[in-house]
Short mmCIF file of C-alpha atoms in Angstrom, two decimals:
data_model
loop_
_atom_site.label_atom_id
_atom_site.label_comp_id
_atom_site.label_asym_id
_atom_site.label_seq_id
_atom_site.Cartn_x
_atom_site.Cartn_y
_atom_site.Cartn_z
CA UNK A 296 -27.46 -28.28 -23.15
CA UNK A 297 -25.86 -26.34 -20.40
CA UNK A 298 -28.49 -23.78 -20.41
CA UNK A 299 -28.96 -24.78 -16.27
CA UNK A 300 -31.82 -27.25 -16.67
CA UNK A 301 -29.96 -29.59 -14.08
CA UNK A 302 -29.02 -26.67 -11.68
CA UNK A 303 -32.71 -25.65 -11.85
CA UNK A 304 -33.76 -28.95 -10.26
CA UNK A 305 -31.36 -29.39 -7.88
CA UNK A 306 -32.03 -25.61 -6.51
CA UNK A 307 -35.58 -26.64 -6.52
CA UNK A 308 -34.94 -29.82 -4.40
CA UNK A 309 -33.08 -27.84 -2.21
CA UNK A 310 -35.30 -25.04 -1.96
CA UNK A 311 -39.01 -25.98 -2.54
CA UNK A 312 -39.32 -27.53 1.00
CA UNK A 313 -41.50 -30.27 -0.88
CA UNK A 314 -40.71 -34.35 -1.61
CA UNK A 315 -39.43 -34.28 -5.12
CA UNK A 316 -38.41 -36.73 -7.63
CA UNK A 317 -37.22 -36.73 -11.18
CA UNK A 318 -36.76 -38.62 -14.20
CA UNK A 319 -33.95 -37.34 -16.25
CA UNK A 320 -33.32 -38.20 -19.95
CA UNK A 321 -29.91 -37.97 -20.94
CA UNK A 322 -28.60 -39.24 -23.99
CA UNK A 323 -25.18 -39.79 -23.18
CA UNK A 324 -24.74 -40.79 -19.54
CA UNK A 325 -26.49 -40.90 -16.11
CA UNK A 326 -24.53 -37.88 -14.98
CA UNK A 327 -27.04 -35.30 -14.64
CA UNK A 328 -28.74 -37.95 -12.69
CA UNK A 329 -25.91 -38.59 -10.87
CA UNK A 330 -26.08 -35.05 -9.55
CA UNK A 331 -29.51 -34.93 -8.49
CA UNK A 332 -28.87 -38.03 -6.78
CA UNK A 333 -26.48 -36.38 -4.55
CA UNK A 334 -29.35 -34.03 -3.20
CA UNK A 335 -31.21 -37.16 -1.62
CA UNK A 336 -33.88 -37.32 -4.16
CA UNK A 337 -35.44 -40.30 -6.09
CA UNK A 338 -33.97 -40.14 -9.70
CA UNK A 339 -34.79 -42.19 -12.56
CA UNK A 340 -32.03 -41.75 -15.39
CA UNK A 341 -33.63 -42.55 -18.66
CA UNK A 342 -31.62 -43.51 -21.18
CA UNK A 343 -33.07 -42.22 -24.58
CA UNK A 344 -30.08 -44.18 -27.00
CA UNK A 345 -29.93 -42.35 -30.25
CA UNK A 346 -32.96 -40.84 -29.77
CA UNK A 347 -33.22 -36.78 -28.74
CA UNK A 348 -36.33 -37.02 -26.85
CA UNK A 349 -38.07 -38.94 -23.88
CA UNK A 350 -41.30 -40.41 -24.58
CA UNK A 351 -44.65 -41.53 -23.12
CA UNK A 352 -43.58 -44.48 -23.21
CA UNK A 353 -40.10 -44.20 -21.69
CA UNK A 354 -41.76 -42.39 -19.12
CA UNK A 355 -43.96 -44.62 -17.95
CA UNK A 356 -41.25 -47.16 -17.25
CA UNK A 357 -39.30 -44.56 -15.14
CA UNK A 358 -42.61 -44.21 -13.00
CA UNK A 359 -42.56 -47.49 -12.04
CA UNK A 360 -39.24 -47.24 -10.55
CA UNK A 361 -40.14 -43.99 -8.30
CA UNK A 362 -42.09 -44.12 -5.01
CA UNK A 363 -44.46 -42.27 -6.38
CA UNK A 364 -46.74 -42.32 -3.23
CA UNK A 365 -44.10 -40.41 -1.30
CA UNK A 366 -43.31 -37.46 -4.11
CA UNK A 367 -45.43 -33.88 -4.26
CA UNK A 368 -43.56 -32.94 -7.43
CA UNK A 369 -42.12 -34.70 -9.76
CA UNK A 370 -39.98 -33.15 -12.38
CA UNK A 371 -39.15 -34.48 -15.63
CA UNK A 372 -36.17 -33.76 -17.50
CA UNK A 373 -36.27 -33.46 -20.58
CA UNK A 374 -33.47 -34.21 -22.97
CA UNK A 375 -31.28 -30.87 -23.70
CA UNK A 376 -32.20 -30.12 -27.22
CA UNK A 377 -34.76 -27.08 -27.91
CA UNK A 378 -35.97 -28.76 -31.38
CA UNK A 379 -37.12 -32.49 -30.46
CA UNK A 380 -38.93 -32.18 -27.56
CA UNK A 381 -41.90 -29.84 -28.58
CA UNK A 382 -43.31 -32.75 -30.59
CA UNK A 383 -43.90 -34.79 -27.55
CA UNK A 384 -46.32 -33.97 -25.07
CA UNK A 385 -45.24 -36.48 -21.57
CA UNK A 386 -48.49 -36.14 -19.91
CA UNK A 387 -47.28 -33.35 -17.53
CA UNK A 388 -49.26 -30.65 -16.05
CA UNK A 389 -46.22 -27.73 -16.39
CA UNK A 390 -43.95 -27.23 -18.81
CA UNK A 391 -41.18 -25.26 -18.23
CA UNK A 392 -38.07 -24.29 -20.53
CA UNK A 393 -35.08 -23.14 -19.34
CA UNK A 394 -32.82 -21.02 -22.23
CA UNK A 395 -29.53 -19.15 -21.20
CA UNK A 396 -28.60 -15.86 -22.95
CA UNK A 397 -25.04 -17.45 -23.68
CA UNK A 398 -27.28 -19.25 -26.67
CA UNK A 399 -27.83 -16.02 -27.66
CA UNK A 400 -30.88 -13.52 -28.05
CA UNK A 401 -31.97 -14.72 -30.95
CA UNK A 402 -32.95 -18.33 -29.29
CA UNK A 403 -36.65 -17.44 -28.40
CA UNK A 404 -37.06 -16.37 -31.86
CA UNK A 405 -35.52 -19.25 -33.24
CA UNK A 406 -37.56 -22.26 -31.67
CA UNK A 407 -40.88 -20.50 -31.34
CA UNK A 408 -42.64 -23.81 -31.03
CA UNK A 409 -40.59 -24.95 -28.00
CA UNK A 410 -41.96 -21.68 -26.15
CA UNK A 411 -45.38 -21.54 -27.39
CA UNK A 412 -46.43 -24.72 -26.09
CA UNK A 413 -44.89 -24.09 -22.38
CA UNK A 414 -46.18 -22.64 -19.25
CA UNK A 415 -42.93 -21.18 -17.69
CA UNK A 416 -39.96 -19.80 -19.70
CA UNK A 417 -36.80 -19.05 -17.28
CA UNK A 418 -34.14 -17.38 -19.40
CA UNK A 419 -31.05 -17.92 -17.04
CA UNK A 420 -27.62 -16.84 -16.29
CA UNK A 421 -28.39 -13.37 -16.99
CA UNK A 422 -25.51 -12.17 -14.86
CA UNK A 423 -23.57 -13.34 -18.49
CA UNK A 424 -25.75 -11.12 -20.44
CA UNK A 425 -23.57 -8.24 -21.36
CA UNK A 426 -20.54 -10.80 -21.60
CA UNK A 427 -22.07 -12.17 -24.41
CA UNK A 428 -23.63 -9.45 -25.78
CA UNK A 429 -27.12 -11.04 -25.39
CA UNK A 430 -30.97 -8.67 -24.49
CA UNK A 431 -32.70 -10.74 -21.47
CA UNK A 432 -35.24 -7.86 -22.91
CA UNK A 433 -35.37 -9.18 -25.94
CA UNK A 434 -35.87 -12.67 -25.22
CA UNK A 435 -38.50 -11.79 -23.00
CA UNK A 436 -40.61 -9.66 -25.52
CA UNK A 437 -40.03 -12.63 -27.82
CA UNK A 438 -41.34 -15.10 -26.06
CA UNK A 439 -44.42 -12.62 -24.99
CA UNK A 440 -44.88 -12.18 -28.23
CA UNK A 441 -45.25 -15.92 -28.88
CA UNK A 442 -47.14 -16.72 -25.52
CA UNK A 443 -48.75 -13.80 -24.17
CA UNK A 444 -49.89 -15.41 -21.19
CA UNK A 445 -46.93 -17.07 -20.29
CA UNK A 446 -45.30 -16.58 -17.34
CA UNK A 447 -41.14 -15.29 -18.07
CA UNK A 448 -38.68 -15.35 -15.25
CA UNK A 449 -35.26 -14.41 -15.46
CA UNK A 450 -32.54 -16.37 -13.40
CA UNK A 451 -29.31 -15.93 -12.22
CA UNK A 452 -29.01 -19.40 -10.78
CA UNK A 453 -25.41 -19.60 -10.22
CA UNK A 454 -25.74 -16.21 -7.87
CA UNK A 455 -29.29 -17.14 -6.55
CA UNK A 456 -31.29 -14.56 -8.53
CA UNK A 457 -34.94 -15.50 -9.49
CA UNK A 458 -35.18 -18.61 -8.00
CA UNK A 459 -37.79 -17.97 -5.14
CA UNK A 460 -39.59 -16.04 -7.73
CA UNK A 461 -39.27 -19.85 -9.70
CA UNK A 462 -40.21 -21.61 -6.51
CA UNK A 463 -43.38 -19.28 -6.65
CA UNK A 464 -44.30 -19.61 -9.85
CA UNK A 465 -44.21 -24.06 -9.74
CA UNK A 466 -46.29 -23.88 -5.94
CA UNK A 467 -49.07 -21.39 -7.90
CA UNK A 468 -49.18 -24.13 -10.64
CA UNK A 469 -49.44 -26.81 -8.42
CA UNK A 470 -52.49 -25.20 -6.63
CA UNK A 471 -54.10 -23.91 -9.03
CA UNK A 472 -54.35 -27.79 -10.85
CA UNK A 473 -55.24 -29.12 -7.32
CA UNK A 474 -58.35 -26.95 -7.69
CA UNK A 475 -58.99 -28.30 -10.94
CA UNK A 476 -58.30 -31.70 -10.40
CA UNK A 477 -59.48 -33.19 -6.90
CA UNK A 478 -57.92 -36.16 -7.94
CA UNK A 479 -54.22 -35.79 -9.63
CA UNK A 480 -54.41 -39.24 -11.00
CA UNK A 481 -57.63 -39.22 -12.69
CA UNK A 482 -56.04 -36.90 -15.22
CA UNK A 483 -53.11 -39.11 -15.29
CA UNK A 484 -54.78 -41.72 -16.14
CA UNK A 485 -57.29 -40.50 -18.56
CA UNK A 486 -54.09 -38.79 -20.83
CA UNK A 487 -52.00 -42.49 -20.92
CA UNK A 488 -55.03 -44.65 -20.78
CA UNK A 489 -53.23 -47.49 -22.44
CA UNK A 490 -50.74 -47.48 -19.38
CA UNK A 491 -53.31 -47.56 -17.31
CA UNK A 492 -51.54 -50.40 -15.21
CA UNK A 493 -48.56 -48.64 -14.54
CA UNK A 494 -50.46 -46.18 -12.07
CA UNK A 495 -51.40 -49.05 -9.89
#
């Protein structure tokens, strides 16, 4: 929570010059999704209740409800806890976890599953660093250290720092899986076979 998750995507609707849509979880409210809205893309708000997590499941509904024909990228937000969501794999073809150093530098080290099992780590509002006495070093040697091959970025959002370098990072991911799949749905499909309908 409030580590810039909802900033990210609304930069990235902004900024990625690409038809976007997203299904947010929030436990409490639809305000995150609220916000989104008010950059003209398709939102789904999904309501988790009680629970800390989105799952297949829930996501599957939210699909329905997007015009998914007309969307290159569609970004699902996960809930704002670092524990819960690890367990959960939604089908998606990047994960990416946004931490601030106002959690402190210790974070990384903390929830090493949570950054193990993604594909981009930004570590944001790193303008704050030294206000809170927090390494961005540090929390990017941990998180090497976990995931070796993972890509680490480190964002200012709020000023604008890092985020082209984030914009990069999503359009390599998104070509490199077009060469891998010709067909994005076929994967899709074959991950949630018992939704099967859903895609049609």
């Amino acid at each position: 929570i409030g580590s810039g998750k909802t900033a990210l995507i609304e930069d990235l609707i902004d900024n990625l010059d690409a038809k976007i849509g997203v299904l947010a979880g929030d436990i409490i409210s639809d305000f995150d999704a609220d916000r989104i809205k008010s950059h003209n893309a398709p939102v789904v708000g999904l309501n988790t209740g009680t629970e800390c997590h989105l799952d297949a499941h829930l996501v599957s509904h939210g699909l329905g409800d997007l015009p998914l024909d007309d969307i290159d990228y569609l970004f699902i937000e996960n809930v704002g806890n670092l524990i819960c969501p690890v367990d959960f794999q939604l089908g998606s073809h990047m994960r990416i976890v946004v931490v601030s150093v106002t959690e402190g530098d210790d974070t990384v080290e903390k929830h090493p599953y949570i950054f193990k099992d993604s594909d981009l780590i930004i570590i944001n509002k790193i303008d704050l660093a030294e206000a809170v006495g927090a390494s961005t070093d540090k929390m990017v040697a941990d998180a090497k250290k976990l995931n070796p091959d993972v890509k680490v970025i480190t964002t200012s959002l709020k000023e604008g720092k890092g985020l082209d370098e984030v914009i990069e990072a999503i359009k390599d991911a998104k070509a490199h899986e077009a060469e891998h799949h010709h067909h994005h749905d076929h994967d899709h499909n074959h991950e949630h076979s018992h939704d099967h309908d859903h895609h049609h």
